[in-house]
XYZ file of C-alpha atoms in Angstrom:
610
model
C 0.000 0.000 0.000
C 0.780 3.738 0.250
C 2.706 5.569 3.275
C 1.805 9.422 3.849
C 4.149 10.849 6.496
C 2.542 14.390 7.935
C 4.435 16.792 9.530
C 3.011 19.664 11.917
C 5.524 22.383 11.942
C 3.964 24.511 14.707
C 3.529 21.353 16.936
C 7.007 20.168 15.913
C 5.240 16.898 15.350
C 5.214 14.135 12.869
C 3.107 11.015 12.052
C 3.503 7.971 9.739
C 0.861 6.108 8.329
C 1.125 3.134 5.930
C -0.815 0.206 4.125
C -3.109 3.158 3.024
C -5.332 2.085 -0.434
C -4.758 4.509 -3.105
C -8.551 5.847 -2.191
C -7.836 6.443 1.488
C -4.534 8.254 0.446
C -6.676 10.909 -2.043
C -9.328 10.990 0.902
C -6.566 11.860 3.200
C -5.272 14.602 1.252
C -9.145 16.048 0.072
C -9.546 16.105 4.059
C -6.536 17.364 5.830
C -5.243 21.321 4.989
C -1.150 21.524 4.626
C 1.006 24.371 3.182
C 2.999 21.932 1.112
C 3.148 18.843 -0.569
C 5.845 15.909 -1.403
C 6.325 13.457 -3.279
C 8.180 10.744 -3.477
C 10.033 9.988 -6.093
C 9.409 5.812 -5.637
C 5.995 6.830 -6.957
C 7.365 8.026 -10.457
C 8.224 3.636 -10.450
C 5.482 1.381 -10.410
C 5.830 -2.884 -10.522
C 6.613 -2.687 -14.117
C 9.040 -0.307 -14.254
C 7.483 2.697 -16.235
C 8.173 5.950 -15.661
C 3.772 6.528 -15.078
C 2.556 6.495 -11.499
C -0.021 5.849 -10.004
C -2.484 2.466 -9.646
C -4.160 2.833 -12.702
C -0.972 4.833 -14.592
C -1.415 8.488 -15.916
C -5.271 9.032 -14.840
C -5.084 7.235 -12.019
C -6.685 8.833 -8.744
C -4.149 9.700 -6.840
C -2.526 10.975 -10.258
C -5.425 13.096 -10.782
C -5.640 14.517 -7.202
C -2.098 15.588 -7.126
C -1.944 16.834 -10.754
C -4.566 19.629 -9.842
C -2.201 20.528 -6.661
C 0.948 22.400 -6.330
C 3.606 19.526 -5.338
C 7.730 19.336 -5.551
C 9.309 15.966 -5.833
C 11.939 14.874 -3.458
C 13.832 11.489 -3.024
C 15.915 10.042 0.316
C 14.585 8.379 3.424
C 10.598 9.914 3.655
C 11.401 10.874 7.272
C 14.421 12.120 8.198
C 14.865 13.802 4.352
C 11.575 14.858 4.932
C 11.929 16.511 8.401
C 14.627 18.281 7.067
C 13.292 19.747 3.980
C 10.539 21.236 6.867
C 13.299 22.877 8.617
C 14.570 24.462 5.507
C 11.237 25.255 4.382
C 10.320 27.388 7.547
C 13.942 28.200 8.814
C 14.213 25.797 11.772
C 17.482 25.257 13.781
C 19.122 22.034 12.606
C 19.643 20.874 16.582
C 15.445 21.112 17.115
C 13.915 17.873 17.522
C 10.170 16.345 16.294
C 8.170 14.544 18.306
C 7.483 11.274 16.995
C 3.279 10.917 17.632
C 2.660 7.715 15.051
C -0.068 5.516 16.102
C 0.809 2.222 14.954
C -2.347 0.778 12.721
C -2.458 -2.645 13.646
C -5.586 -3.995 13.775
C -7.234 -0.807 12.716
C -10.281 -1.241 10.642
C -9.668 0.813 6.878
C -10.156 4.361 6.186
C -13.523 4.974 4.343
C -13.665 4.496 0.664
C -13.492 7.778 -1.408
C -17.029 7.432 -2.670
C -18.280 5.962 0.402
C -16.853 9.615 2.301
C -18.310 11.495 -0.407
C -21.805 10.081 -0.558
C -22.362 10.957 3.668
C -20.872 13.999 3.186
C -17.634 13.965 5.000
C -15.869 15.184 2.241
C -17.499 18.156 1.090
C -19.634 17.512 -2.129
C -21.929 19.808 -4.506
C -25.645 18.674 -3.305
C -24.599 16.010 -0.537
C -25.875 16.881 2.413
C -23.611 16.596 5.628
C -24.647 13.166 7.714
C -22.435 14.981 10.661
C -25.319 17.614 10.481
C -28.039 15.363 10.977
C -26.397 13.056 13.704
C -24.926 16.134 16.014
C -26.444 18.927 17.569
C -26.839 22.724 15.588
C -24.105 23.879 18.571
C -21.374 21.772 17.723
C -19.263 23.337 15.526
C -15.532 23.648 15.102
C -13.100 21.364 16.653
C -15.686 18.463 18.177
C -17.032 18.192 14.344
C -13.493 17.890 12.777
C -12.837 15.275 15.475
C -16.187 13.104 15.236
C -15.483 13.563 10.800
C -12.104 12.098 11.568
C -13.312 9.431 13.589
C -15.746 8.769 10.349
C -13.517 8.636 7.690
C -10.144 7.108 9.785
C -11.734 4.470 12.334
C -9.904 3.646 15.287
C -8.786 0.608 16.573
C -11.372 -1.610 18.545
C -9.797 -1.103 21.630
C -10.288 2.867 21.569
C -13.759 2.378 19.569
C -14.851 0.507 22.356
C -13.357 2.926 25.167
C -15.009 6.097 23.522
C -18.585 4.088 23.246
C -17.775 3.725 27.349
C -17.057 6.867 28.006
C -20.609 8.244 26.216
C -22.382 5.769 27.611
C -21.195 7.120 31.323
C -21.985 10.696 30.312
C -25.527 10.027 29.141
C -25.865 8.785 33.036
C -24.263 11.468 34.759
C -26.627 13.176 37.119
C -24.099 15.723 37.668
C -23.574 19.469 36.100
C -20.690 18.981 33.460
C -17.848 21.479 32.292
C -18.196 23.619 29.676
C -15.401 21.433 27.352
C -13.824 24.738 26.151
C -12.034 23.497 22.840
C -8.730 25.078 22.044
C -6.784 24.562 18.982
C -3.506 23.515 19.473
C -1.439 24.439 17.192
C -2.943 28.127 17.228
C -2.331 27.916 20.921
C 1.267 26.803 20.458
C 2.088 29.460 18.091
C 1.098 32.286 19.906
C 2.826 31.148 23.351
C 5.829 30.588 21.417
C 5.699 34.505 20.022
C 4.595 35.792 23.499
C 1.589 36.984 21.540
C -1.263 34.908 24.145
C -3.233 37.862 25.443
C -5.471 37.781 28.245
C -8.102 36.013 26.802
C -5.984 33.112 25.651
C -4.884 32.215 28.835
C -8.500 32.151 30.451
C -9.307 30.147 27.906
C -6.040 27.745 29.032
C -7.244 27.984 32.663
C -11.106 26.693 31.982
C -9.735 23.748 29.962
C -7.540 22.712 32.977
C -9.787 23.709 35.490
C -12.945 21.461 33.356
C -10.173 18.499 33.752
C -9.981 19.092 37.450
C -13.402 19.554 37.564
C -13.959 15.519 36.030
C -11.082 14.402 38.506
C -12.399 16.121 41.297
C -16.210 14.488 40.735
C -16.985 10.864 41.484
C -18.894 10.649 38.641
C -16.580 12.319 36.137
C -13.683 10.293 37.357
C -13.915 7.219 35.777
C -14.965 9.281 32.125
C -11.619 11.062 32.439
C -10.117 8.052 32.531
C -11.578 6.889 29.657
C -10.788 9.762 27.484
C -7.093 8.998 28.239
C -6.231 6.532 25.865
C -8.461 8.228 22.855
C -6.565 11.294 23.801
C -2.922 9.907 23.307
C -4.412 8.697 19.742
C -5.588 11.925 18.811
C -2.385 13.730 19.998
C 0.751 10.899 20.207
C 1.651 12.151 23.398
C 0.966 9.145 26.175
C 1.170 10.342 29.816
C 0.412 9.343 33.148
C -3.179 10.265 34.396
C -2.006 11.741 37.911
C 0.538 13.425 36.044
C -1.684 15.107 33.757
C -3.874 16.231 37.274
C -0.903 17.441 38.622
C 0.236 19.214 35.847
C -3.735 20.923 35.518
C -3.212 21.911 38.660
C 0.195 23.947 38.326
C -1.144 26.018 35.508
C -3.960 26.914 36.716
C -2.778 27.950 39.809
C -0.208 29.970 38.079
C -2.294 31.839 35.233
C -5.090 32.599 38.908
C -1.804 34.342 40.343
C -1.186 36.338 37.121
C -4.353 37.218 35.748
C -7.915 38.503 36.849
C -10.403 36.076 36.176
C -14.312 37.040 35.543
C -15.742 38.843 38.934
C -12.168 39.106 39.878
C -10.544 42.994 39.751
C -8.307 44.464 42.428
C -8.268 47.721 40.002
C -10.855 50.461 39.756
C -11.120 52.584 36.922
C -10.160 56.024 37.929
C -12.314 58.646 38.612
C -13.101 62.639 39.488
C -15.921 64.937 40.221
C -15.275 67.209 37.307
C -14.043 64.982 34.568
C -16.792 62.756 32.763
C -16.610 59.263 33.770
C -16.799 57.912 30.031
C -13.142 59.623 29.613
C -11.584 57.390 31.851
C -13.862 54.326 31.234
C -12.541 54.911 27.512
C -8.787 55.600 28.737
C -8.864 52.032 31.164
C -11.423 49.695 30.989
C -9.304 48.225 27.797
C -6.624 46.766 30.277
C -7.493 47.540 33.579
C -8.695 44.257 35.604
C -6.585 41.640 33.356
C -3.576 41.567 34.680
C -3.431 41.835 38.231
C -2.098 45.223 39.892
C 1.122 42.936 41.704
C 2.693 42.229 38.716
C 1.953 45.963 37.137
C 2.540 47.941 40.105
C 4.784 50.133 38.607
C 2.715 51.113 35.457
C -0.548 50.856 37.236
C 1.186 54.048 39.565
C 1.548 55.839 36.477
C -1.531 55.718 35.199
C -2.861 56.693 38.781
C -0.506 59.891 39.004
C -1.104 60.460 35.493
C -5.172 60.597 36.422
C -4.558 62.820 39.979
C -2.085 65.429 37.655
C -5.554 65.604 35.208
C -7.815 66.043 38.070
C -5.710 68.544 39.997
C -5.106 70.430 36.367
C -9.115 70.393 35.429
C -9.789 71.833 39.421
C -7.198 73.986 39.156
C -7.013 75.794 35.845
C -10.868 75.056 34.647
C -13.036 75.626 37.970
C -11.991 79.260 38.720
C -12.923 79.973 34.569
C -15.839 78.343 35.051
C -16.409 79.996 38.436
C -15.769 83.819 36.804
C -18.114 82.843 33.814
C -21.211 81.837 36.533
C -20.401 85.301 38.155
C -20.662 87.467 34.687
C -23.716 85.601 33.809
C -25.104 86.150 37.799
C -28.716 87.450 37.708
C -29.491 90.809 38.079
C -27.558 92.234 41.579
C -25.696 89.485 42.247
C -22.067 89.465 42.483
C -20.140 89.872 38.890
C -16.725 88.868 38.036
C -14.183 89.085 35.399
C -12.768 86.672 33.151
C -8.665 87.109 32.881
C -8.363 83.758 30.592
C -7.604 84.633 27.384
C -7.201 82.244 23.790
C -5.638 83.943 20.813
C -5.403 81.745 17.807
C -2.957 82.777 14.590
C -3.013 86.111 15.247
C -2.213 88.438 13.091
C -2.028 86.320 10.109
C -3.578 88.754 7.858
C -1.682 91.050 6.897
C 1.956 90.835 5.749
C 4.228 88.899 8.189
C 6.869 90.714 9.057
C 4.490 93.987 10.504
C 2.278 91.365 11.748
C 4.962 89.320 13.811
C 6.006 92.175 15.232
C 2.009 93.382 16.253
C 1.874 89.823 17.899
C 4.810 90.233 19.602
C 3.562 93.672 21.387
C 0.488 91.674 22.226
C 2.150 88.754 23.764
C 4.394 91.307 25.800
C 0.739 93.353 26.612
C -1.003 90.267 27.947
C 2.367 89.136 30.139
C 2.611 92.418 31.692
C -0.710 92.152 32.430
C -0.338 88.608 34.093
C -3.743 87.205 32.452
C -3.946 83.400 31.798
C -3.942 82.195 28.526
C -2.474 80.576 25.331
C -1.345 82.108 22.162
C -1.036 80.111 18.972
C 0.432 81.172 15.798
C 2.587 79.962 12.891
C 4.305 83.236 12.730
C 7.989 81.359 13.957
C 9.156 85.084 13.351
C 8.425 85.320 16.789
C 10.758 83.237 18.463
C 13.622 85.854 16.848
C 12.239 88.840 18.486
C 13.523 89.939 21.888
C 10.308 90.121 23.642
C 10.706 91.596 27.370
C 8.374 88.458 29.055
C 8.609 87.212 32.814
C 5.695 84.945 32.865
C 5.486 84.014 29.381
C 6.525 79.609 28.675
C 6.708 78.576 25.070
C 5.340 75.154 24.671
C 4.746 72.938 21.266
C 2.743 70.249 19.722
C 4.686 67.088 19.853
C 5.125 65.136 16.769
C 6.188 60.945 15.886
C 7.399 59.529 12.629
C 5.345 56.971 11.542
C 5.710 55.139 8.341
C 7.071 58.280 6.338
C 4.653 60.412 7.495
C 4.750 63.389 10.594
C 1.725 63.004 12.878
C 0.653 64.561 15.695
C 0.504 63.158 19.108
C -1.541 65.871 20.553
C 0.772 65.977 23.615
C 1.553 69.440 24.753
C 5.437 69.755 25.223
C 7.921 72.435 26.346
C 9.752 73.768 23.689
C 9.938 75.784 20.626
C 8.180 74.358 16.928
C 9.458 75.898 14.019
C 7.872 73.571 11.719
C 4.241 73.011 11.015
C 2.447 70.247 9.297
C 1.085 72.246 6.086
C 2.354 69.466 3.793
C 1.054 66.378 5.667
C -2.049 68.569 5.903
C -2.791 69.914 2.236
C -1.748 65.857 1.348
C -5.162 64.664 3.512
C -7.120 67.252 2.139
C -6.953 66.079 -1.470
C -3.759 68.431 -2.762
C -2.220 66.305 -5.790
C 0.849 64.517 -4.706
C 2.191 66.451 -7.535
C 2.233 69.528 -6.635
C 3.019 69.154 -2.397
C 6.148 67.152 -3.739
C 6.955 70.733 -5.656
C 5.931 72.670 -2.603
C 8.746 70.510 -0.714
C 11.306 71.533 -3.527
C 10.433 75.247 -3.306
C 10.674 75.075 0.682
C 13.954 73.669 1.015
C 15.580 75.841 -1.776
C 14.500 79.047 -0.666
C 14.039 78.427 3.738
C 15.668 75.178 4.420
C 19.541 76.144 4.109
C 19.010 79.851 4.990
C 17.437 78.841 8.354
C 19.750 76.103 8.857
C 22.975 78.825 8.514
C 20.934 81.277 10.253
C 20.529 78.760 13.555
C 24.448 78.260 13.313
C 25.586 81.178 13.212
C 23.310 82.565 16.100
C 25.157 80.224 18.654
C 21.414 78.494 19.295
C 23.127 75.437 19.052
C 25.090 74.511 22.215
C 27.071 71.353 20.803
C 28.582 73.429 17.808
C 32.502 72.443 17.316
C 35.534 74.398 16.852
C 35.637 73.109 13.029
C 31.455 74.347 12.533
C 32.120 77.549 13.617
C 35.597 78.129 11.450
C 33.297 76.251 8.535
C 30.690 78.761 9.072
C 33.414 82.001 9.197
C 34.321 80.884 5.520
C 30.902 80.911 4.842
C 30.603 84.556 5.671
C 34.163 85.625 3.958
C 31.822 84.784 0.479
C 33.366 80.988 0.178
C 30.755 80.353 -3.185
C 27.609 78.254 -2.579
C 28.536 75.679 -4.565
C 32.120 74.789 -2.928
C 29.962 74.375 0.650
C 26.632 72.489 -0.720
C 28.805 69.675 -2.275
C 30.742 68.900 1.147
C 30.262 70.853 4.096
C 27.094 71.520 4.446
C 26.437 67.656 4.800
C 29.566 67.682 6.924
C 28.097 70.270 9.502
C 24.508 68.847 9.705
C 25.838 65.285 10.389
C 28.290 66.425 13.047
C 25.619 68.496 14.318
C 22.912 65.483 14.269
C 25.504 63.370 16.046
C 25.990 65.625 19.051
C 22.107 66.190 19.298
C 21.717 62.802 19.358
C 24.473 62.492 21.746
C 23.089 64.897 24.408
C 19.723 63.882 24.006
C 19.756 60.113 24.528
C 23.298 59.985 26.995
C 20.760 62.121 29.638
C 17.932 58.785 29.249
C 20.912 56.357 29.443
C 22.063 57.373 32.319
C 18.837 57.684 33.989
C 18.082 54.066 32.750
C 21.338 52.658 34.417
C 20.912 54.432 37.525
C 17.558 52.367 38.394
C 19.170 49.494 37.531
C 22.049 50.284 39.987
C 25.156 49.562 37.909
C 28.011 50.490 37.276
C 28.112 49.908 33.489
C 29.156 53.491 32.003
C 25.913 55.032 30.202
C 27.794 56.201 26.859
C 26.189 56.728 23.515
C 28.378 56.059 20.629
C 27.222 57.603 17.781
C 28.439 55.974 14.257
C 28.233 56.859 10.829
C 27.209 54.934 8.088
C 28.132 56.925 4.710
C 27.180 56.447 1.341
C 27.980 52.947 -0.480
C 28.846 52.292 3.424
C 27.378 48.989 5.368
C 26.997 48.705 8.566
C 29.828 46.417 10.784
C 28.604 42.826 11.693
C 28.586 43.615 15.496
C 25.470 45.165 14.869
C 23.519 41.552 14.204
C 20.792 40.681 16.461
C 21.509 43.892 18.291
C 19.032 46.646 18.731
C 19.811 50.141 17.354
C 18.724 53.722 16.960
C 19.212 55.121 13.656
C 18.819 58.890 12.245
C 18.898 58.963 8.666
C 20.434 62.864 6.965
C 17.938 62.263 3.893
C 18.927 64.111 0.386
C 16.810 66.774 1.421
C 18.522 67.683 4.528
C 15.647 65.751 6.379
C 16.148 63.612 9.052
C 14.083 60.392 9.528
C 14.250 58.561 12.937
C 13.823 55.198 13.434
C 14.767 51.538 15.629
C 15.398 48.102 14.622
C 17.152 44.704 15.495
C 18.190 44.170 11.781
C 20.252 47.415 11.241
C 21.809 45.927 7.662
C 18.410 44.771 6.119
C 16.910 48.239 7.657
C 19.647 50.222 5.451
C 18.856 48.183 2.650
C 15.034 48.846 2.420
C 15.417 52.563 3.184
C 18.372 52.842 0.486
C 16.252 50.818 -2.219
C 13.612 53.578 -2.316
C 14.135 56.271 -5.184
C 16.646 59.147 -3.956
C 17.659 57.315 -1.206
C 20.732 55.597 -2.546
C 23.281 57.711 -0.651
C 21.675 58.292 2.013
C 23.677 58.879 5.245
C 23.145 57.151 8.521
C 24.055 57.968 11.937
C 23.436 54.636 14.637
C 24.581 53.580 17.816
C 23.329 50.598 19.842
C 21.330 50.260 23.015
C 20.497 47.599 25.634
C 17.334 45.798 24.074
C 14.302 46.962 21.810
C 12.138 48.175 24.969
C 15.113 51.159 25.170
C 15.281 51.518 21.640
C 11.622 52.582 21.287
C 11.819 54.710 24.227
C 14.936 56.863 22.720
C 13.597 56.702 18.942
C 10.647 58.521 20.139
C 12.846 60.939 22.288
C 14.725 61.763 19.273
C 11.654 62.362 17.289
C 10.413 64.716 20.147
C 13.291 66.546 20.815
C 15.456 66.892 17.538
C 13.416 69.666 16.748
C 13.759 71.534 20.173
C 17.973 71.908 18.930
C 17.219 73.350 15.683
């Protein structure tokens, strides 16, 4: 007969089964789902030596079901060669083992006939109805179907025939309540443990299957089914173990998922809460995470979010109530007491007439409404302002913080201190239905008439802190009328990327140092910034190790970004079109959790040094 070895690659599995007919080899393959298919080359051979395969030659059935299938060939021992072929095929370590789960088929009755499967409907067929339908209940779908099909079409032996008629036969006598029988794939279950990708849900669903088998073990009446089920279980699976191991083993992870997670009526977190903020805000803010995991092994995030709800409430009390207050005393009825509101919002002002006059108006305002002492927020795009010197005590400039995502600048709508001299007009005209066209021309026209002239203008008026010796004798030339071409072709790049590298420097040393200090070692915080040039790869050190890269982009842009494949990052970001020189500036940090932390940083605060 035929042999048909299946391989599980999530389960790192495999299974053999031979004296198959040619009918209950094309059944097989109609019923099970796989991602590839082999075969052998012994089946190219038949007993008189022709090159046709199959039991009835070219036409044959199992020639017909593979022809209309994607299939490679392959020749060598149809285990081990094939076991290894599955490693290459999904990138396994050589050294990892497969579980050997074969059943052996002795005295098994044989798998169903093709037409005998498709005339009940196992197999799917055009105007068959499903016999499964009629025999079991409309509310068992899923898993229990696929396993009562399989027992259909690939009998057991008469042992485990006989042991599963027991075990139904004791549950149609049960008097007692039964468990719920939560079904779980396996394989799906497997795969996401092995990513850490199991979310809260997955493990309840863990803990109610072990708890429904210590719920049978725990009943008298249950018992003895449990016991039953073990044998048709190692079948199923291959994997044969003792039954008080399998109890004790229930027991462990359930008592270890009830330590780590909250179960249903369980929650040792309340959602936060405050007399003048709306309770949906923090119901939407919360009730997304809050009450899974519990509070002991979050303590230290779960005191964030706390202090991060008190500095909200104390803000709203504080800088709301007394507006609200002065408006209730303007509106008071006639002779009651009247107040005065001092809070004052003042949006692009003075963007209406010609910006130089107007920068200046909305400077004198500014310095008006400081002198004054009044409460309030100015907003403008007129960055003229930041150049004027404005005599303000009270007056704090604050900005709109930004993130790179994807190759696009979006808000975060996170007020932060600091000064913006960019805006998002291009990202903006973009989502309102501007032709790529013609932003993409904008961005041309920007950077040749603002971008250099602003970047000079920054150096040479000392607002950088971290500019060298060599900048500032670079920049002298620049004003002794060295031409524009001589400095665009060299310097210019040479003084941004310097420039970039001590920003990047200052910026992310301060976190590092921070970082190491609650961690209470002694390793030496130090950031050391390297620079990938054009044509330039970056060193093999940098394998498997997280980075933070800045990229100086043609356009004098810089693009921020992380990653734990530095050499396949530069590849992809140099494969796009004007991108084939582009400059990189890296260093490496102590895991991916850091390396998020300081790419957003960077993204944050390059801006803030110009």
């Amino acid at each position: 007969g035929y042999s048909i070895t299946l391989v599980l690659e999530t389960m790192k599995t495999f299974s053999v089964e031979d004296g198959l007919t040619e009918e209950a080899l094309v059944t097989k393959l109609r019923t099970c789902q796989y991602h590839h298919l082999l075969l052998h080359t012994s089946l190219k051979h038949n007993a008189s030596g022709t090159c046709r395969w199959g039991e009835f030659g070219e036409g044959g059935l199992l020639w017909g079901e593979c022809s209309a299938r994607h299939f490679d060939w392959f020749e060598g021992d149809p285990v081990s060669d094939l076991l290894f072929k599955v490693k290459e095929l999904y990138g396994l370590d050589d050294d990892i083992n497969f579980r050997n789960i074969t059943v052996h088929s002795e005295k098994r009755p044989r798998p169903l006939h093709l037409g005998t499967a498709t005339q009940i409907g196992a197999i799917p067929t055009e105007g068959i109805p499903c016999l499964l339908k009629v025999l079991l209940p409309s509310n068992c779908t899923g898993l229990p179907v696929l396993y009562v099909r399989d027992l259909l079409l690939n009998p057991p032996a008469y042992e485990i025939a006989s042991t599963l008629q027991a075990a139904c036969k004791l549950m149609s006598n049960v008097t007692c309540s039964i468990p719920e029988f939560t079904c779980v794939s396996a394989a799906k279950l497997v795969k996401l443990l092995e990513l850490r990708e199991a979310n809260h849900i997955e493990f309840c669903r863990i803990k109610h299957v072990v708890d429904e088998i210590l719920h049978m073990y725990k009943n008298s009446e249950l018992n003895e089914i449990l016991k039953l089920l073990m044998d048709p279980t190692w079948v199923a699976t291959g994997l044969k173990i003792d039954f008080e191991m399998l109890v004790n083993e229930c027991e462990w992870i359930s008592c270890r998922i009830g330590e780590i997670i909250s179960l249903e009526g369980e929650n040792d977190q309340k959602i936060s809460s405050c007399p003048m903020i709306p309770g949906d805000f923090f119901e939407d803010m919360e009730s997304s995470w809050k009450g899974r995991v519990k509070r002991l092994h979050i303590e230290e995030a779960s005191s964030e979010v706390d202090g991060a709800a008190e500095a909200l409430s104390l803000a709203v009390t504080e800088d709301f109530l007394p507006i609200v207050s002065r408006i209730k005393a303007s509106t008071a009825p006639l002779g009651g007491p009247k107040g005065e509101i001092l809070y004052v919002l003042v949006d692009e002002i003075c963007r209406g007439t010609e910006t130089a006059k107007g920068t200046c108006i909305a400077g004198s305002i500014v310095e008006t409404l400081d002198t004054i002492g009044c409460l309030g927020i100015v907003s403008t795009h007129l960055h003229g302002l930041f150049n004027l010197s404005l005599n303000t005590r009270n007056t704090a400039y604050k900005a709109m913080g930004t993130e790179y995502i994807k190759g696009q600048t979006k808000p975060t709508w996170k007020l932060i201190d600091g000064i913006c001299r960019e805006s998002l007009a291009f990202e903006t005209a973009l989502n309102e239905g501007i032709p790529q066209k013609i932003i993409q021309r904008a961005e041309e026209l920007y950077v040749s008439v603002y971008a250099g002239d602003t970047k000079l203008e920054q150096l040479s008026s000392g607002s950088n802190t971290n500019c060298s010796v060599e900048t500032r004798d670079t920049l002298s030339r620049v004003k002794m009328g060295i031409s524009h071409g001589e400095i665009d072709s060299w310097n210019r790049t040479e003084i941004l990327r310097k420039e970039v590298g001590n920003a990047v420097t200052t910026i992310c040393q301060r976190k590092l140092i921070e970082f190491y200090k609650q961690k209470t070692t002694s390793v030496l915080a130090e950031v050391n910034c390297i620079v990938i040039g054009a044509r330039e790869q970056p060193p093999p050190s940098t394998i498997g190790a997280s980075t933070v890269y800045v990229i100086i982009r043609p356009n004098k842009k810089l693009y921020v970004g992380e990653t734990d494949d530095l050499a396949g990052r530069v590849h992809a970001h140099r494969s796009k079109e004007g991108m084939q020189n582009a400059s990189f500036i890296y260093f490496i940090v102590p895991g991916k959790s850091m390396a998020c932390q300081l790419e957003t940083l960077l993204i944050n605060q390059l801006p803030n040094q110009g």
